[in-house]
mmCIF file of C-alpha atoms in Angstrom:
data_model
loop_
_atom_site.group_PDB
_atom_site.id
_atom_site.type_symbol
_atom_site.label_atom_id
_atom_site.label_comp_id
_atom_site.label_asym_id
_atom_site.label_seq_id
_atom_site.Cartn_x
_atom_site.Cartn_y
_atom_site.Cartn_z
ATOM 1 C CA UNK A 1 82.522 -62.913 52.948
ATOM 2 C CA UNK A 2 79.801 -61.432 55.108
ATOM 3 C CA UNK A 3 77.430 -58.742 53.919
ATOM 4 C CA UNK A 4 76.628 -56.241 56.693
ATOM 5 C CA UNK A 5 74.329 -53.250 57.075
ATOM 6 C CA UNK A 6 74.434 -50.360 59.557
ATOM 7 C CA UNK A 7 71.688 -50.226 62.180
ATOM 8 C CA UNK A 8 71.510 -46.432 62.482
ATOM 9 C CA UNK A 9 68.556 -45.500 60.256
ATOM 10 C CA UNK A 10 66.532 -48.637 60.991
ATOM 11 C CA UNK A 11 67.097 -48.117 64.729
ATOM 12 C CA UNK A 12 65.842 -44.534 64.492
ATOM 13 C CA UNK A 13 62.610 -45.691 62.906
ATOM 14 C CA UNK A 14 61.962 -49.119 64.449
ATOM 15 C CA UNK A 15 64.265 -49.556 67.445
ATOM 16 C CA UNK A 16 67.277 -51.843 67.813
ATOM 17 C CA UNK A 17 65.519 -55.204 68.042
ATOM 18 C CA UNK A 18 63.346 -54.662 64.984
ATOM 19 C CA UNK A 19 66.363 -53.246 63.117
ATOM 20 C CA UNK A 20 68.221 -56.532 63.589
ATOM 21 C CA UNK A 21 65.177 -58.516 62.500
ATOM 22 C CA UNK A 22 64.836 -56.413 59.329
ATOM 23 C CA UNK A 23 68.540 -56.720 58.558
ATOM 24 C CA UNK A 24 68.267 -60.498 58.846
ATOM 25 C CA UNK A 25 65.009 -60.726 56.865
ATOM 26 C CA UNK A 26 66.494 -58.749 53.980
ATOM 27 C CA UNK A 27 69.373 -61.191 53.585
ATOM 28 C CA UNK A 28 72.271 -59.576 55.377
ATOM 29 C CA UNK A 29 74.674 -61.817 57.296
ATOM 30 C CA UNK A 30 75.777 -59.227 59.834
ATOM 31 C CA UNK A 31 75.201 -55.744 61.148
ATOM 32 C CA UNK A 32 77.270 -52.644 61.900
ATOM 33 C CA UNK A 33 76.024 -51.487 65.291
ATOM 34 C CA UNK A 34 75.884 -47.703 64.995
ATOM 35 C CA UNK A 35 76.053 -45.848 68.310
ATOM 36 C CA UNK A 36 75.627 -42.289 67.056
ATOM 37 C CA UNK A 37 72.437 -42.393 69.134
ATOM 38 C CA UNK A 38 74.589 -41.935 72.227
ATOM 39 C CA UNK A 39 74.645 -38.201 71.444
ATOM 40 C CA UNK A 40 71.184 -38.236 73.052
ATOM 41 C CA UNK A 41 71.808 -38.358 76.805
ATOM 42 C CA UNK A 42 68.491 -40.182 77.311
ATOM 43 C CA UNK A 43 69.379 -43.027 74.939
ATOM 44 C CA UNK A 44 69.207 -46.506 76.502
ATOM 45 C CA UNK A 45 72.943 -46.967 75.861
ATOM 46 C CA UNK A 46 73.652 -44.073 78.256
ATOM 47 C CA UNK A 47 71.572 -45.514 81.092
ATOM 48 C CA UNK A 48 72.243 -48.090 83.794
ATOM 49 C CA UNK A 49 70.040 -50.507 81.788
ATOM 50 C CA UNK A 50 72.379 -50.650 78.792
ATOM 51 C CA UNK A 51 73.730 -54.105 79.677
ATOM 52 C CA UNK A 52 70.212 -55.577 79.716
ATOM 53 C CA UNK A 53 69.547 -53.943 76.351
ATOM 54 C CA UNK A 54 72.764 -55.328 74.858
ATOM 55 C CA UNK A 55 71.954 -58.825 76.161
ATOM 56 C CA UNK A 56 68.589 -58.599 74.388
ATOM 57 C CA UNK A 57 70.312 -57.538 71.166
ATOM 58 C CA UNK A 58 72.759 -60.443 71.396
ATOM 59 C CA UNK A 59 69.860 -62.866 71.817
ATOM 60 C CA UNK A 60 67.928 -61.289 68.931
ATOM 61 C CA UNK A 61 70.958 -61.495 66.636
ATOM 62 C CA UNK A 62 71.484 -65.129 67.599
ATOM 63 C CA UNK A 63 67.832 -65.973 66.871
ATOM 64 C CA UNK A 64 68.074 -64.135 63.537
ATOM 65 C CA UNK A 65 71.312 -65.872 62.575
ATOM 66 C CA UNK A 66 73.320 -62.681 62.154
ATOM 67 C CA UNK A 67 76.420 -61.346 63.876
ATOM 68 C CA UNK A 68 77.879 -57.972 64.736
ATOM 69 C CA UNK A 69 80.584 -57.427 62.122
ATOM 70 C CA UNK A 70 81.660 -54.044 63.468
ATOM 71 C CA UNK A 71 80.396 -51.026 65.374
ATOM 72 C CA UNK A 72 80.565 -47.247 65.157
ATOM 73 C CA UNK A 73 81.315 -45.107 68.222
ATOM 74 C CA UNK A 74 79.438 -41.835 68.835
ATOM 75 C CA UNK A 75 80.444 -38.916 66.615
ATOM 76 C CA UNK A 76 81.942 -36.327 66.637
ATOM 77 C CA UNK A 77 84.776 -37.523 68.848
ATOM 78 C CA UNK A 78 85.589 -33.969 69.930
ATOM 79 C CA UNK A 79 84.662 -30.339 69.465
ATOM 80 C CA UNK A 80 86.117 -27.121 70.851
ATOM 81 C CA UNK A 81 83.939 -27.569 73.968
ATOM 82 C CA UNK A 82 85.854 -29.154 76.870
ATOM 83 C CA UNK A 83 82.668 -30.304 78.639
ATOM 84 C CA UNK A 84 81.424 -32.017 75.481
ATOM 85 C CA UNK A 85 84.826 -33.677 75.040
ATOM 86 C CA UNK A 86 84.758 -35.164 78.548
ATOM 87 C CA UNK A 87 81.217 -36.487 78.105
ATOM 88 C CA UNK A 88 81.801 -37.919 74.630
ATOM 89 C CA UNK A 89 85.050 -39.590 75.707
ATOM 90 C CA UNK A 90 83.170 -41.510 78.397
ATOM 91 C CA UNK A 91 80.518 -42.465 75.825
ATOM 92 C CA UNK A 92 83.208 -43.655 73.415
ATOM 93 C CA UNK A 93 84.648 -45.854 76.167
ATOM 94 C CA UNK A 94 81.202 -47.333 76.799
ATOM 95 C CA UNK A 95 80.711 -47.893 73.059
ATOM 96 C CA UNK A 96 83.965 -49.863 72.952
ATOM 97 C CA UNK A 97 82.684 -52.044 75.794
ATOM 98 C CA UNK A 98 79.360 -52.531 73.996
ATOM 99 C CA UNK A 99 81.091 -53.468 70.740
ATOM 100 C CA UNK A 100 83.019 -56.157 72.572
ATOM 101 C CA UNK A 101 79.873 -57.481 74.243
ATOM 102 C CA UNK A 102 78.152 -57.733 70.859
ATOM 103 C CA UNK A 103 81.077 -59.658 69.412
ATOM 104 C CA UNK A 104 82.237 -56.978 66.990
ATOM 105 C CA UNK A 105 85.751 -57.487 65.674
ATOM 106 C CA UNK A 106 86.337 -53.733 65.449
ATOM 107 C CA UNK A 107 84.787 -50.386 66.283
ATOM 108 C CA UNK A 108 85.162 -47.289 64.156
ATOM 109 C CA UNK A 109 86.162 -44.337 66.306
ATOM 110 C CA UNK A 110 86.239 -41.204 64.201
ATOM 111 C CA UNK A 111 89.266 -38.952 64.508
ATOM 112 C CA UNK A 112 89.134 -35.604 66.188
ATOM 113 C CA UNK A 113 88.716 -33.352 63.183
ATOM 114 C CA UNK A 114 86.234 -30.667 64.250
ATOM 115 C CA UNK A 115 88.801 -28.688 66.194
ATOM 116 C CA UNK A 116 90.412 -25.265 66.058
ATOM 117 C CA UNK A 117 93.684 -27.125 65.347
ATOM 118 C CA UNK A 118 92.238 -28.343 62.051
ATOM 119 C CA UNK A 119 94.530 -26.106 60.031
ATOM 120 C CA UNK A 120 97.680 -27.244 61.813
ATOM 121 C CA UNK A 121 98.045 -30.819 60.605
ATOM 122 C CA UNK A 122 100.912 -31.615 62.983
ATOM 123 C CA UNK A 123 98.900 -30.501 66.038
ATOM 124 C CA UNK A 124 95.877 -32.444 64.839
ATOM 125 C CA UNK A 125 98.035 -35.524 64.239
ATOM 126 C CA UNK A 126 99.475 -35.343 67.764
ATOM 127 C CA UNK A 127 96.040 -34.799 69.321
ATOM 128 C CA UNK A 128 94.702 -37.865 67.505
ATOM 129 C CA UNK A 129 97.718 -40.021 68.358
ATOM 130 C CA UNK A 130 97.214 -39.203 72.048
ATOM 131 C CA UNK A 131 93.478 -39.854 71.720
ATOM 132 C CA UNK A 132 93.820 -43.237 70.011
ATOM 133 C CA UNK A 133 96.629 -44.357 72.309
ATOM 134 C CA UNK A 134 94.383 -43.612 75.293
ATOM 135 C CA UNK A 135 91.782 -46.027 73.873
ATOM 136 C CA UNK A 136 94.162 -48.997 73.555
ATOM 137 C CA UNK A 137 93.651 -50.506 77.037
ATOM 138 C CA UNK A 138 89.856 -50.261 76.709
ATOM 139 C CA UNK A 139 89.876 -51.880 73.273
ATOM 140 C CA UNK A 140 92.174 -54.642 74.502
ATOM 141 C CA UNK A 141 89.913 -55.256 77.493
ATOM 142 C CA UNK A 142 86.851 -55.438 75.212
ATOM 143 C CA UNK A 143 88.622 -57.625 72.654
ATOM 144 C CA UNK A 144 88.043 -55.253 69.749
ATOM 145 C CA UNK A 145 90.276 -53.347 67.363
ATOM 146 C CA UNK A 146 89.938 -49.629 66.781
ATOM 147 C CA UNK A 147 89.298 -48.677 63.151
ATOM 148 C CA UNK A 148 89.598 -45.170 61.729
ATOM 149 C CA UNK A 149 87.682 -43.607 58.843
ATOM 150 C CA UNK A 150 88.892 -40.809 56.614
ATOM 151 C CA UNK A 151 87.173 -37.593 57.596
ATOM 152 C CA UNK A 152 86.324 -34.278 56.055
ATOM 153 C CA UNK A 153 87.443 -30.865 57.158
ATOM 154 C CA UNK A 154 85.995 -27.393 56.714
ATOM 155 C CA UNK A 155 88.073 -24.628 55.148
ATOM 156 C CA UNK A 156 86.412 -21.452 56.421
ATOM 157 C CA UNK A 157 88.517 -19.217 54.163
ATOM 158 C CA UNK A 158 87.337 -20.930 50.983
ATOM 159 C CA UNK A 159 84.022 -22.128 52.516
ATOM 160 C CA UNK A 160 84.494 -25.679 51.260
ATOM 161 C CA UNK A 161 84.720 -29.166 52.707
ATOM 162 C CA UNK A 162 88.183 -30.574 52.132
ATOM 163 C CA UNK A 163 90.329 -33.521 53.150
#
C-alpha cells in the first residue's frame, strides 16, 4: 500500500518542485497532483511551457523516490456560464494529459454539480453522463482512468448544503 498526499496546499506555498520534496521528506510514498491551480489563467499548467514543467516534476519525483498515485482535475467542472464551461473543459482535457505524463493511474474529475439543473436529478445525471463519456477518448489516450468523487449540492430553499 502506498501512502499519498495532495500537492495543492504545499504547491501554493512552496511551488510544485519543493512540494514534491517535502512530501518525500515527510515519508509519503506518492503524491496526488492537484490541478485546481489551473483556475488561474496565468498558471504554468495553462502556458505553452507546461510540458517542460511536467518533465521537471517527473525528474524531481524520480529523484525523491515517489510516484504520482493520482491527480485532481480543475474544479468546478462547470457553472451556469457557457464561456467558463468551454474554458474549463479545455483545462480538464489538459489535466488528463498531464496526469498521464506524470504516471498517475487515475484522475479525479468532479461531476457537474453547480448547475441550475441541480434540482432535477435526471437532467443532472444525463449532463454528467454526456460529460464523462466525452472524456473517455482523452483518458484512454493518456492511459489514465477517470475517477469521480461524491459532491455536495446547495438547497437554496432551505439554505443548506445537501447531497
